[in-house]
mmCIF file of C-alpha atoms and ligand atoms in Angstrom:
data_model
loop_
_atom_site.group_PDB
_atom_site.id
_atom_site.type_symbol
_atom_site.label_atom_id
_atom_site.label_comp_id
_atom_site.label_asym_id
_atom_site.label_seq_id
_atom_site.Cartn_x
_atom_site.Cartn_y
_atom_site.Cartn_z
ATOM 1 C CA UNK A 1203 67.246 103.639 122.064
ATOM 2 C CA UNK A 1204 69.147 103.359 118.751
ATOM 3 C CA UNK A 1205 72.136 101.963 120.600
ATOM 4 C CA UNK A 1206 70.071 99.288 122.311
ATOM 5 C CA UNK A 1207 68.805 97.915 118.995
ATOM 6 C CA UNK A 1208 72.218 98.236 117.342
ATOM 7 C CA UNK A 1209 73.702 96.125 120.153
ATOM 8 C CA UNK A 1210 71.107 93.459 119.382
ATOM 9 C CA UNK A 1211 72.216 93.559 115.726
ATOM 10 C CA UNK A 1212 75.810 92.906 116.819
ATOM 11 C CA UNK A 1213 74.685 90.104 119.102
ATOM 12 C CA UNK A 1214 72.826 88.463 116.214
ATOM 13 C CA UNK A 1215 75.712 89.081 113.826
ATOM 14 C CA UNK A 1216 78.053 87.136 116.129
ATOM 15 C CA UNK A 1217 76.000 84.038 115.277
ATOM 16 C CA UNK A 1218 77.765 84.022 111.909
ATOM 17 C CA UNK A 1219 81.255 84.033 113.424
ATOM 18 C CA UNK A 1220 83.500 81.447 111.841
ATOM 19 C CA UNK A 1221 81.057 80.899 108.927
ATOM 20 C CA UNK A 1222 80.978 84.211 107.077
ATOM 21 C CA UNK A 1223 84.574 83.874 105.833
ATOM 22 C CA UNK A 1224 85.691 87.011 104.011
ATOM 23 C CA UNK A 1225 82.189 88.506 104.297
ATOM 24 C CA UNK A 1226 81.222 90.793 107.199
ATOM 25 C CA UNK A 1227 79.203 89.540 110.176
ATOM 26 C CA UNK A 1228 75.829 91.299 109.993
ATOM 27 C CA UNK A 1229 72.638 91.257 112.043
ATOM 28 C CA UNK A 1230 69.381 93.158 111.457
ATOM 29 C CA UNK A 1231 66.263 93.842 113.514
ATOM 30 C CA UNK A 1232 62.897 95.339 112.619
ATOM 31 C CA UNK A 1233 61.483 97.587 115.321
ATOM 32 C CA UNK A 1234 57.814 98.521 115.656
ATOM 33 C CA UNK A 1235 56.566 100.736 118.485
ATOM 34 C CA UNK A 1236 59.786 100.181 120.423
ATOM 35 C CA UNK A 1237 59.695 96.396 120.069
ATOM 36 C CA UNK A 1238 61.680 93.997 117.935
ATOM 37 C CA UNK A 1239 59.270 92.136 115.671
ATOM 38 C CA UNK A 1240 61.690 90.351 113.339
ATOM 39 C CA UNK A 1241 65.381 89.509 113.207
ATOM 40 C CA UNK A 1242 67.841 88.436 110.532
ATOM 41 C CA UNK A 1243 71.460 87.255 110.403
ATOM 42 C CA UNK A 1244 74.016 86.706 107.677
ATOM 43 C CA UNK A 1245 74.630 83.093 108.676
ATOM 44 C CA UNK A 1246 77.196 81.919 106.213
ATOM 45 C CA UNK A 1247 79.301 82.985 103.254
ATOM 46 C CA UNK A 1248 77.129 82.795 100.138
ATOM 47 C CA UNK A 1249 73.836 82.779 102.023
ATOM 48 C CA UNK A 1250 71.286 85.605 102.335
ATOM 49 C CA UNK A 1251 72.373 88.895 103.822
ATOM 50 C CA UNK A 1252 70.816 89.752 107.208
ATOM 51 C CA UNK A 1253 68.352 92.307 105.784
ATOM 52 C CA UNK A 1254 67.116 89.830 103.168
ATOM 53 C CA UNK A 1255 66.721 87.050 105.695
ATOM 54 C CA UNK A 1256 64.655 89.385 107.879
ATOM 55 C CA UNK A 1257 62.466 90.613 105.017
ATOM 56 C CA UNK A 1258 61.985 87.050 103.801
ATOM 57 C CA UNK A 1259 60.518 86.148 107.191
ATOM 58 C CA UNK A 1260 57.928 88.919 106.794
ATOM 59 C CA UNK A 1261 56.432 87.424 103.667
ATOM 60 C CA UNK A 1262 53.151 85.694 104.605
ATOM 61 C CA UNK A 1263 54.156 82.402 102.991
ATOM 62 C CA UNK A 1264 57.251 82.230 105.181
ATOM 63 C CA UNK A 1265 55.597 82.979 108.506
ATOM 64 C CA UNK A 1266 56.451 79.751 110.210
ATOM 65 C CA UNK A 1267 55.727 78.825 113.803
ATOM 66 C CA UNK A 1268 59.153 80.285 114.571
ATOM 67 C CA UNK A 1269 58.312 83.758 113.269
ATOM 68 C CA UNK A 1270 54.848 83.560 114.826
ATOM 69 C CA UNK A 1271 56.409 84.195 118.213
ATOM 70 C CA UNK A 1272 56.775 87.809 117.096
ATOM 71 C CA UNK A 1273 53.025 88.041 116.633
ATOM 72 C CA UNK A 1274 51.202 88.629 113.369
ATOM 73 C CA UNK A 1275 53.601 90.254 110.939
ATOM 74 C CA UNK A 1276 51.391 92.126 108.593
ATOM 75 C CA UNK A 1277 52.381 94.860 106.181
ATOM 76 C CA UNK A 1278 55.371 97.060 106.896
ATOM 77 C CA UNK A 1279 54.148 100.157 108.793
ATOM 78 C CA UNK A 1280 55.413 103.632 108.037
ATOM 79 C CA UNK A 1281 56.835 103.852 111.565
ATOM 80 C CA UNK A 1282 58.823 100.575 111.355
ATOM 81 C CA UNK A 1283 62.590 100.954 111.501
ATOM 82 C CA UNK A 1284 65.162 98.521 110.194
ATOM 83 C CA UNK A 1285 68.404 98.407 112.203
ATOM 84 C CA UNK A 1286 71.507 96.893 110.669
ATOM 85 C CA UNK A 1287 75.135 97.087 111.806
ATOM 86 C CA UNK A 1288 76.519 97.579 108.267
ATOM 87 C CA UNK A 1289 75.325 99.815 105.451
ATOM 88 C CA UNK A 1290 73.003 97.769 103.183
ATOM 89 C CA UNK A 1291 74.716 96.638 100.002
ATOM 90 C CA UNK A 1292 73.741 98.061 96.614
ATOM 91 C CA UNK A 1293 75.750 95.757 94.368
ATOM 92 C CA UNK A 1294 75.125 92.309 93.032
ATOM 93 C CA UNK A 1295 77.847 89.897 94.032
ATOM 94 C CA UNK A 1296 77.976 86.423 92.516
ATOM 95 C CA UNK A 1297 75.403 85.045 94.933
ATOM 96 C CA UNK A 1298 73.189 87.755 96.381
ATOM 97 C CA UNK A 1299 71.188 90.626 94.830
ATOM 98 C CA UNK A 1300 71.338 94.171 96.324
ATOM 99 C CA UNK A 1301 69.718 94.597 99.746
ATOM 100 C CA UNK A 1302 68.835 98.204 98.898
ATOM 101 C CA UNK A 1303 66.368 96.905 96.253
ATOM 102 C CA UNK A 1304 64.695 94.592 98.764
ATOM 103 C CA UNK A 1305 64.436 97.354 101.373
ATOM 104 C CA UNK A 1306 62.910 99.843 98.936
ATOM 105 C CA UNK A 1307 60.480 97.228 97.632
ATOM 106 C CA UNK A 1308 59.389 96.301 101.163
ATOM 107 C CA UNK A 1309 58.011 99.799 101.783
ATOM 108 C CA UNK A 1310 60.227 100.516 104.802
ATOM 109 C CA UNK A 1311 60.557 104.205 105.552
ATOM 110 C CA UNK A 1312 63.415 104.241 108.082
ATOM 111 C CA UNK A 1313 66.814 102.554 108.215
ATOM 112 C CA UNK A 1314 69.322 102.896 111.061
ATOM 113 C CA UNK A 1315 72.859 101.707 110.245
ATOM 114 C CA UNK A 1316 75.966 101.093 112.364
ATOM 115 C CA UNK A 1317 78.798 101.815 109.950
ATOM 116 C CA UNK A 1318 79.434 102.557 106.307
ATOM 117 C CA UNK A 1319 80.536 99.608 104.163
ATOM 118 C CA UNK A 1320 84.244 100.085 103.246
ATOM 119 C CA UNK A 1321 83.803 97.900 100.142
ATOM 120 C CA UNK A 1322 84.548 100.304 97.229
ATOM 121 C CA UNK A 1323 81.517 99.040 95.325
ATOM 122 C CA UNK A 1324 79.212 100.157 98.175
ATOM 123 C CA UNK A 1325 80.965 102.787 100.352
ATOM 124 C CA UNK A 1326 78.100 105.237 100.954
ATOM 125 C CA UNK A 1327 76.228 104.454 97.708
ATOM 126 C CA UNK A 1328 73.863 102.097 99.515
ATOM 127 C CA UNK A 1329 72.846 104.915 101.861
ATOM 128 C CA UNK A 1330 72.468 107.387 98.956
ATOM 129 C CA UNK A 1331 70.182 104.998 97.073
ATOM 130 C CA UNK A 1332 67.969 104.565 100.139
ATOM 131 C CA UNK A 1333 67.794 108.328 100.734
ATOM 132 C CA UNK A 1334 67.049 109.002 97.066
ATOM 133 C CA UNK A 1335 64.037 106.706 97.298
ATOM 134 C CA UNK A 1336 62.626 108.709 100.214
ATOM 135 C CA UNK A 1337 63.808 106.469 103.086
ATOM 136 C CA UNK A 1338 64.985 108.233 106.232
ATOM 137 C CA UNK A 1339 68.550 107.035 106.942
ATOM 138 C CA UNK A 1340 69.940 107.436 110.456
ATOM 139 C CA UNK A 1341 73.506 106.688 111.505
ATOM 140 C CA UNK A 1342 76.221 105.782 112.046
ATOM 141 C CA UNK A 1343 75.152 104.453 115.441
ATOM 142 C CA UNK A 1344 77.770 102.803 117.693
ATOM 143 C CA UNK A 1345 80.231 103.200 114.832
ATOM 144 C CA UNK A 1346 83.378 102.390 116.856
ATOM 145 C CA UNK A 1347 81.862 99.172 118.217
ATOM 146 C CA UNK A 1348 80.619 98.166 114.789
ATOM 147 C CA UNK A 1349 84.042 98.777 113.213
ATOM 148 C CA UNK A 1350 85.850 96.934 115.980
ATOM 149 C CA UNK A 1351 83.404 94.035 115.710
ATOM 150 C CA UNK A 1352 84.058 93.654 111.961
ATOM 151 C CA UNK A 1353 87.768 94.543 112.110
ATOM 152 C CA UNK A 1354 88.654 91.417 110.129
ATOM 153 C CA UNK A 1355 86.397 92.443 107.244
ATOM 154 C CA UNK A 1356 87.736 96.025 107.419
ATOM 155 C CA UNK A 1357 91.311 94.749 107.315
ATOM 156 C CA UNK A 1358 90.548 92.711 104.195
ATOM 157 C CA UNK A 1359 88.889 95.661 102.481
ATOM 158 C CA UNK A 1360 91.490 98.238 103.452
ATOM 159 C CA UNK A 1361 94.699 96.183 103.647
ATOM 160 C CA UNK A 1362 93.988 93.018 101.606
ATOM 161 C CA UNK A 1363 95.041 90.844 104.536
ATOM 162 C CA UNK A 1364 93.432 89.413 107.688
ATOM 163 C CA UNK A 1365 93.464 91.299 110.989
ATOM 164 C CA UNK A 1366 96.351 90.003 113.094
ATOM 165 C CA UNK A 1367 96.431 89.826 116.873
ATOM 166 C CA UNK A 1368 99.655 88.600 118.440
ATOM 167 C CA UNK A 1369 99.382 86.941 121.842
ATOM 168 C CA UNK A 1370 102.269 86.305 124.219
ATOM 169 C CA UNK A 1371 102.211 84.654 127.628
ATOM 170 C CA UNK A 1372 105.270 85.386 129.772
ATOM 171 C CA UNK A 1373 106.390 85.289 133.377
ATOM 172 C CA UNK A 1374 107.236 88.402 135.363
ATOM 173 C CA UNK A 1375 110.896 87.675 134.602
ATOM 174 C CA UNK A 1376 110.230 87.475 130.857
ATOM 175 C CA UNK A 1377 110.335 83.690 130.347
ATOM 176 C CA UNK A 1378 108.053 82.186 127.690
ATOM 177 C CA UNK A 1379 109.204 78.547 128.124
ATOM 178 C CA UNK A 1380 111.576 76.487 130.286
ATOM 179 C CA UNK A 1381 115.298 76.895 129.559
ATOM 180 C CA UNK A 1382 115.357 73.528 127.765
ATOM 181 C CA UNK A 1383 112.527 74.732 125.462
ATOM 182 C CA UNK A 1384 109.819 72.574 127.023
ATOM 183 C CA UNK A 1385 106.392 74.052 127.704
ATOM 184 C CA UNK A 1386 105.995 76.179 130.829
ATOM 185 C CA UNK A 1387 102.631 76.692 132.457
ATOM 186 C CA UNK A 1388 102.545 80.471 132.732
ATOM 187 C CA UNK A 1389 98.968 81.693 132.841
ATOM 188 C CA UNK A 1390 96.284 81.127 135.470
ATOM 189 C CA UNK A 1391 93.014 79.265 134.920
ATOM 190 C CA UNK A 1392 91.225 82.636 134.760
ATOM 191 C CA UNK A 1393 93.671 84.018 132.188
ATOM 192 C CA UNK A 1394 93.262 80.863 130.099
ATOM 193 C CA UNK A 1395 89.472 81.100 130.251
ATOM 194 C CA UNK A 1396 89.652 84.752 129.204
ATOM 195 C CA UNK A 1397 91.971 84.067 126.304
ATOM 196 C CA UNK A 1398 89.844 81.173 125.070
ATOM 197 C CA UNK A 1399 86.651 83.226 125.145
ATOM 198 C CA UNK A 1400 87.934 86.628 124.069
ATOM 199 C CA UNK A 1401 90.885 85.730 121.853
ATOM 200 C CA UNK A 1402 90.619 82.244 120.380
ATOM 201 C CA UNK A 1403 86.840 82.282 119.970
ATOM 202 C CA UNK A 1404 86.890 85.744 118.349
ATOM 203 C CA UNK A 1405 89.332 85.002 115.559
ATOM 204 C CA UNK A 1406 88.845 82.940 112.419
ATOM 205 C CA UNK A 1407 92.177 81.191 112.913
ATOM 206 C CA UNK A 1408 94.854 80.479 115.534
ATOM 207 C CA UNK A 1409 98.399 80.371 114.122
ATOM 208 C CA UNK A 1410 101.607 78.816 115.489
ATOM 209 C CA UNK A 1411 105.015 77.858 114.142
ATOM 210 C CA UNK A 1412 105.883 74.173 113.891
ATOM 211 C CA UNK A 1413 108.322 74.593 116.827
ATOM 212 C CA UNK A 1414 105.347 75.053 119.158
ATOM 213 C CA UNK A 1415 103.654 71.914 117.841
ATOM 214 C CA UNK A 1416 106.887 69.962 118.374
ATOM 215 C CA UNK A 1417 107.376 71.112 121.976
ATOM 216 C CA UNK A 1418 103.830 71.666 123.239
ATOM 217 C CA UNK A 1419 101.690 69.467 120.961
ATOM 218 C CA UNK A 1420 99.117 72.281 121.209
ATOM 219 C CA UNK A 1421 95.457 71.509 120.585
ATOM 220 C CA UNK A 1422 94.556 75.084 119.576
ATOM 221 C CA UNK A 1423 90.888 74.580 120.441
ATOM 222 C CA UNK A 1424 88.351 76.592 122.426
ATOM 223 C CA UNK A 1425 87.909 74.857 125.740
ATOM 224 C CA UNK A 1426 86.045 77.459 127.757
ATOM 225 C CA UNK A 1427 83.808 80.439 127.197
ATOM 226 C CA UNK A 1428 80.208 81.147 126.544
ATOM 227 C CA UNK A 1429 80.132 81.994 122.860
ATOM 228 C CA UNK A 1430 78.057 79.507 120.919
ATOM 229 C CA UNK A 1431 79.577 78.282 117.681
ATOM 230 C CA UNK A 1432 77.641 76.387 115.073
ATOM 231 C CA UNK A 1433 79.063 73.111 113.794
ATOM 232 C CA UNK A 1434 81.946 73.678 111.416
ATOM 233 C CA UNK A 1435 82.708 77.154 112.721
ATOM 234 C CA UNK A 1436 85.611 76.228 114.989
ATOM 235 C CA UNK A 1437 88.608 78.514 114.344
ATOM 236 C CA UNK A 1438 91.063 77.133 111.811
ATOM 237 C CA UNK A 1439 94.447 76.056 113.208
ATOM 238 C CA UNK A 1440 97.282 77.275 110.988
ATOM 239 C CA UNK A 1441 100.769 75.775 111.384
ATOM 240 C CA UNK A 1442 103.720 77.400 109.591
ATOM 241 C CA UNK A 1443 105.853 74.411 108.702
ATOM 242 C CA UNK A 1444 108.082 74.916 105.622
ATOM 243 C CA UNK A 1445 109.587 71.416 105.474
ATOM 244 C CA UNK A 1446 106.682 69.545 107.135
ATOM 245 C CA UNK A 1447 108.380 68.627 110.403
ATOM 246 C CA UNK A 1448 104.984 68.155 112.072
ATOM 247 C CA UNK A 1449 104.714 64.611 113.510
ATOM 248 C CA UNK A 1450 101.794 62.458 112.335
ATOM 249 C CA UNK A 1451 100.990 61.969 116.030
ATOM 250 C CA UNK A 1452 100.340 65.709 116.581
ATOM 251 C CA UNK A 1453 96.936 66.430 118.086
ATOM 252 C CA UNK A 1454 96.016 68.963 115.398
ATOM 253 C CA UNK A 1455 96.170 66.247 112.734
ATOM 254 C CA UNK A 1456 94.358 63.605 114.764
ATOM 255 C CA UNK A 1457 91.489 65.219 116.650
ATOM 256 C CA UNK A 1458 87.853 65.930 115.701
ATOM 257 C CA UNK A 1459 88.753 69.311 114.199
ATOM 258 C CA UNK A 1460 91.389 67.976 111.816
ATOM 259 C CA UNK A 1461 89.562 69.409 108.788
ATOM 260 C CA UNK A 1462 90.070 72.854 110.326
ATOM 261 C CA UNK A 1463 93.874 72.396 110.401
ATOM 262 C CA UNK A 1464 95.802 74.204 107.684
ATOM 263 C CA UNK A 1465 99.487 73.365 107.360
ATOM 264 C CA UNK A 1466 101.456 75.873 105.339
ATOM 265 C CA UNK A 1467 104.546 74.414 103.700
ATOM 266 C CA UNK A 1468 107.148 75.227 101.060
ATOM 267 C CA UNK A 1469 106.598 74.051 97.478
ATOM 268 C CA UNK A 1470 109.510 71.625 97.813
ATOM 269 C CA UNK A 1471 108.319 69.939 101.041
ATOM 270 C CA UNK A 1472 108.022 66.142 100.786
ATOM 271 C CA UNK A 1473 105.081 65.072 98.662
ATOM 272 C CA UNK A 1474 104.572 61.803 100.588
ATOM 273 C CA UNK A 1475 104.179 63.784 103.837
ATOM 274 C CA UNK A 1476 101.739 66.154 102.149
ATOM 275 C CA UNK A 1477 99.645 63.197 100.982
ATOM 276 C CA UNK A 1478 99.651 61.565 104.408
ATOM 277 C CA UNK A 1479 98.555 64.780 106.139
ATOM 278 C CA UNK A 1480 95.821 65.320 103.564
ATOM 279 C CA UNK A 1481 94.594 61.774 103.968
ATOM 280 C CA UNK A 1482 94.066 62.544 107.664
ATOM 281 C CA UNK A 1483 91.761 65.414 106.663
ATOM 282 C CA UNK A 1484 94.187 68.311 107.180
ATOM 283 C CA UNK A 1485 94.568 70.986 104.519
ATOM 284 C CA UNK A 1486 98.116 71.381 103.254
ATOM 285 C CA UNK A 1487 98.828 74.528 101.289
ATOM 286 C CA UNK A 1488 102.017 75.358 99.471
ATOM 287 C CA UNK A 1489 103.336 78.881 99.797
ATOM 288 C CA UNK A 1490 106.344 80.495 98.103
ATOM 289 C CA UNK A 1491 109.211 81.534 100.393
ATOM 290 C CA UNK A 1492 111.443 84.583 100.408
ATOM 291 C CA UNK A 1493 114.803 84.559 102.216
ATOM 292 C CA UNK A 1494 113.820 81.701 104.516
ATOM 293 C CA UNK A 1495 110.377 83.071 105.440
ATOM 294 C CA UNK A 1496 107.011 82.514 103.831
ATOM 295 C CA UNK A 1497 106.067 85.277 101.436
ATOM 296 C CA UNK A 1498 103.254 86.793 103.498
ATOM 297 C CA UNK A 1499 101.559 88.475 100.517
ATOM 298 C CA UNK A 1500 101.279 85.095 98.822
ATOM 299 C CA UNK A 1501 100.058 83.518 102.051
ATOM 300 C CA UNK A 1502 97.320 86.141 102.466
ATOM 301 C CA UNK A 1503 96.172 85.575 98.903
ATOM 302 C CA UNK A 1504 95.794 81.874 99.672
ATOM 303 C CA UNK A 1505 94.000 82.468 102.962
ATOM 304 C CA UNK A 1506 91.568 85.132 101.778
ATOM 305 C CA UNK A 1507 90.476 83.418 98.581
ATOM 306 C CA UNK A 1508 87.343 81.284 99.068
ATOM 307 C CA UNK A 1509 87.423 77.876 97.441
ATOM 308 C CA UNK A 1510 84.681 75.238 97.702
ATOM 309 C CA UNK A 1511 83.791 74.940 101.413
ATOM 310 C CA UNK A 1512 86.685 77.174 102.472
ATOM 311 C CA UNK A 1513 85.200 80.670 102.828
ATOM 312 C CA UNK A 1514 88.428 82.529 103.642
ATOM 313 C CA UNK A 1515 89.911 83.903 106.836
ATOM 314 C CA UNK A 1516 89.540 87.479 108.021
ATOM 315 C CA UNK A 1517 91.298 87.398 111.419
ATOM 316 C CA UNK A 1518 94.230 85.469 112.873
ATOM 317 C CA UNK A 1519 95.450 85.067 116.443
ATOM 318 C CA UNK A 1520 99.212 84.444 116.357
ATOM 319 C CA UNK A 1521 100.109 82.457 119.467
ATOM 320 C CA UNK A 1522 103.786 81.904 118.815
ATOM 321 C CA UNK A 1523 106.412 80.906 119.609
ATOM 322 C CA UNK A 1524 109.213 83.465 119.578
ATOM 323 C CA UNK A 1525 110.473 82.761 116.036
ATOM 324 C CA UNK A 1526 106.953 83.169 114.704
ATOM 325 C CA UNK A 1527 106.328 86.384 116.679
ATOM 326 C CA UNK A 1528 109.624 87.716 115.246
ATOM 327 C CA UNK A 1529 108.555 86.929 111.686
ATOM 328 C CA UNK A 1530 105.312 88.891 112.159
ATOM 329 C CA UNK A 1531 107.040 91.844 113.877
ATOM 330 C CA UNK A 1532 109.725 91.935 111.188
ATOM 331 C CA UNK A 1533 107.080 91.997 108.455
ATOM 332 C CA UNK A 1534 105.124 94.762 110.265
ATOM 333 C CA UNK A 1535 102.069 92.506 110.292
ATOM 334 C CA UNK A 1536 100.754 93.038 113.817
ATOM 335 C CA UNK A 1537 97.542 95.000 114.358
ATOM 336 C CA UNK A 1538 97.156 94.318 118.064
ATOM 337 C CA UNK A 1539 99.416 92.742 120.656
ATOM 338 C CA UNK A 1540 98.313 91.178 123.921
ATOM 339 C CA UNK A 1541 100.699 90.012 126.626
ATOM 340 C CA UNK A 1542 99.415 87.921 129.502
ATOM 341 C CA UNK A 1543 101.784 88.037 132.466
ATOM 342 C CA UNK A 1544 101.749 85.020 134.766
ATOM 343 C CA UNK A 1545 103.748 83.977 137.803
HETATM 344 N N1 NAP B 242 104.644 81.688 126.210
HETATM 345 C C1 NAP B 242 104.012 81.702 125.063
HETATM 346 O O1 NAP B 242 103.139 82.530 124.808
HETATM 347 C C2 NAP B 242 104.353 80.648 124.032
HETATM 348 C C3 NAP B 242 103.498 80.431 122.950
HETATM 349 C C4 NAP B 242 103.866 79.482 122.013
HETATM 350 C C5 NAP B 242 105.048 78.786 122.167
HETATM 351 N N2 NAP B 242 105.829 79.011 123.240
HETATM 352 C C6 NAP B 242 107.097 78.295 123.396
HETATM 353 O O2 NAP B 242 107.913 78.679 122.297
HETATM 354 C C7 NAP B 242 108.785 77.608 121.983
HETATM 355 C C8 NAP B 242 108.712 77.336 120.496
HETATM 356 O O3 NAP B 242 109.026 78.522 119.822
HETATM 357 P P1 NAP B 242 110.062 78.581 118.652
HETATM 358 O O4 NAP B 242 110.415 80.022 118.442
HETATM 359 O O5 NAP B 242 111.153 77.609 118.877
HETATM 360 O O6 NAP B 242 109.210 77.989 117.471
HETATM 361 P P2 NAP B 242 107.868 78.480 116.759
HETATM 362 O O7 NAP B 242 107.882 79.967 116.621
HETATM 363 O O8 NAP B 242 106.717 77.826 117.362
HETATM 364 O O9 NAP B 242 108.105 77.813 115.339
HETATM 365 C C9 NAP B 242 109.191 78.278 114.586
HETATM 366 C C10 NAP B 242 109.282 77.520 113.298
HETATM 367 O O10 NAP B 242 108.082 77.652 112.558
HETATM 368 C C11 NAP B 242 108.374 77.901 111.200
HETATM 369 N N3 NAP B 242 108.030 79.308 110.937
HETATM 370 C C12 NAP B 242 107.573 80.232 111.806
HETATM 371 N N4 NAP B 242 107.336 81.414 111.175
HETATM 372 C C13 NAP B 242 107.678 81.223 109.891
HETATM 373 C C14 NAP B 242 107.679 82.057 108.743
HETATM 374 N N5 NAP B 242 107.246 83.327 108.789
HETATM 375 N N6 NAP B 242 108.117 81.559 107.587
HETATM 376 C C15 NAP B 242 108.541 80.257 107.511
HETATM 377 N N7 NAP B 242 108.563 79.416 108.562
HETATM 378 C C16 NAP B 242 108.126 79.891 109.734
HETATM 379 C C17 NAP B 242 109.870 77.655 111.040
HETATM 380 O O11 NAP B 242 110.008 76.265 110.848
HETATM 381 P P3 NAP B 242 111.351 75.583 110.286
HETATM 382 O O12 NAP B 242 112.353 75.678 111.371
HETATM 383 O O13 NAP B 242 110.984 74.176 109.982
HETATM 384 O O14 NAP B 242 111.780 76.388 109.095
HETATM 385 C C18 NAP B 242 110.375 78.073 112.419
HETATM 386 O O15 NAP B 242 111.632 77.578 112.772
HETATM 387 C C19 NAP B 242 108.402 76.444 122.840
HETATM 388 O O16 NAP B 242 109.288 76.385 123.927
HETATM 389 C C20 NAP B 242 107.002 76.807 123.301
HETATM 390 O O17 NAP B 242 106.718 76.208 124.562
HETATM 391 C C21 NAP B 242 105.519 79.919 124.162
#
């Protein structure tokens, strides 16, 4: 029973994918007599947390036609249970007040949570505050799934860098490209569909080295899969390109998602090229280098710091090629590695 409703929280939470930035993806449901009567989602960085969105819908003034489909939402009943995949927050960040206050004020008597919040300013305190006010707190429920689901957020909290998945496609004989360096079709249609839906669509960004752009002119988009993404939530495309060798004809600086392209270059890369790429809508960020490689700590700082409409990146799929894979292995920056073996 608990697991069923927690799965619904995760399903709702996925609606925020690509928009929550460095915040966790969170969904919440209110259950009365075994039925969901209200739902909430953390939709976007800076917007209401899932619990607040849900409680807001319960207020009579906000009971729109949309919420009416759940039937009349009257007062909170003593048997109602709030399910949420992450411990409710108890701190005030710059934009949102504590969810624990809203929950206590609502009169709820039971909260079921999926995992504890690793953020040091919450980390169990949210649960303690709820318990101290007489609320029954149940959990963690489906903890492993909840942690895996928000692994990007966990990586930021625990390691101060995004979660990194490295993906390699190779033939049975170990080839990753033709001998002359040109692109080789390695994976099947089914493998491609799987990697679009389960890899590309489930990371905040897809990263390649400029060598791959030069040989493959990769699009780095999601072209199959069922996961719905709201406008503006397409994964970022990150190109590591110290001296800006990327051609102006490259797809990633000409297509509809150009504003989601981030080109990382050295401080001394040509300023005219930087301006031209920016004028096309791409983001060009300058990163210090160390012994010929980007300084990854500096790069993470740039990528996990929200600025204006950039909400930060919590997970990256590194697609290659070999020089880029080597740089990540050498730096010990690989959390998960997936190899697809084709013919
Ligand atoms: N089978 C697969 O899964 C797969 C996937 C992708 C690509 N490929 C193939 O791989 C080949 C291209 O690979 P590649 O190894 O030549 O090139 P690459 O890894 O795509 O790009 C390498 C270049 O990117 C820049 N770069 C990468 N990591 C960096 C770092 N940590 N710091 C600074 N700069 C960094 C450097 O640019 P500068 O040289 O300008 O310094 C480097 O030479 C192509 O044949 C492509 O078809 C295969």
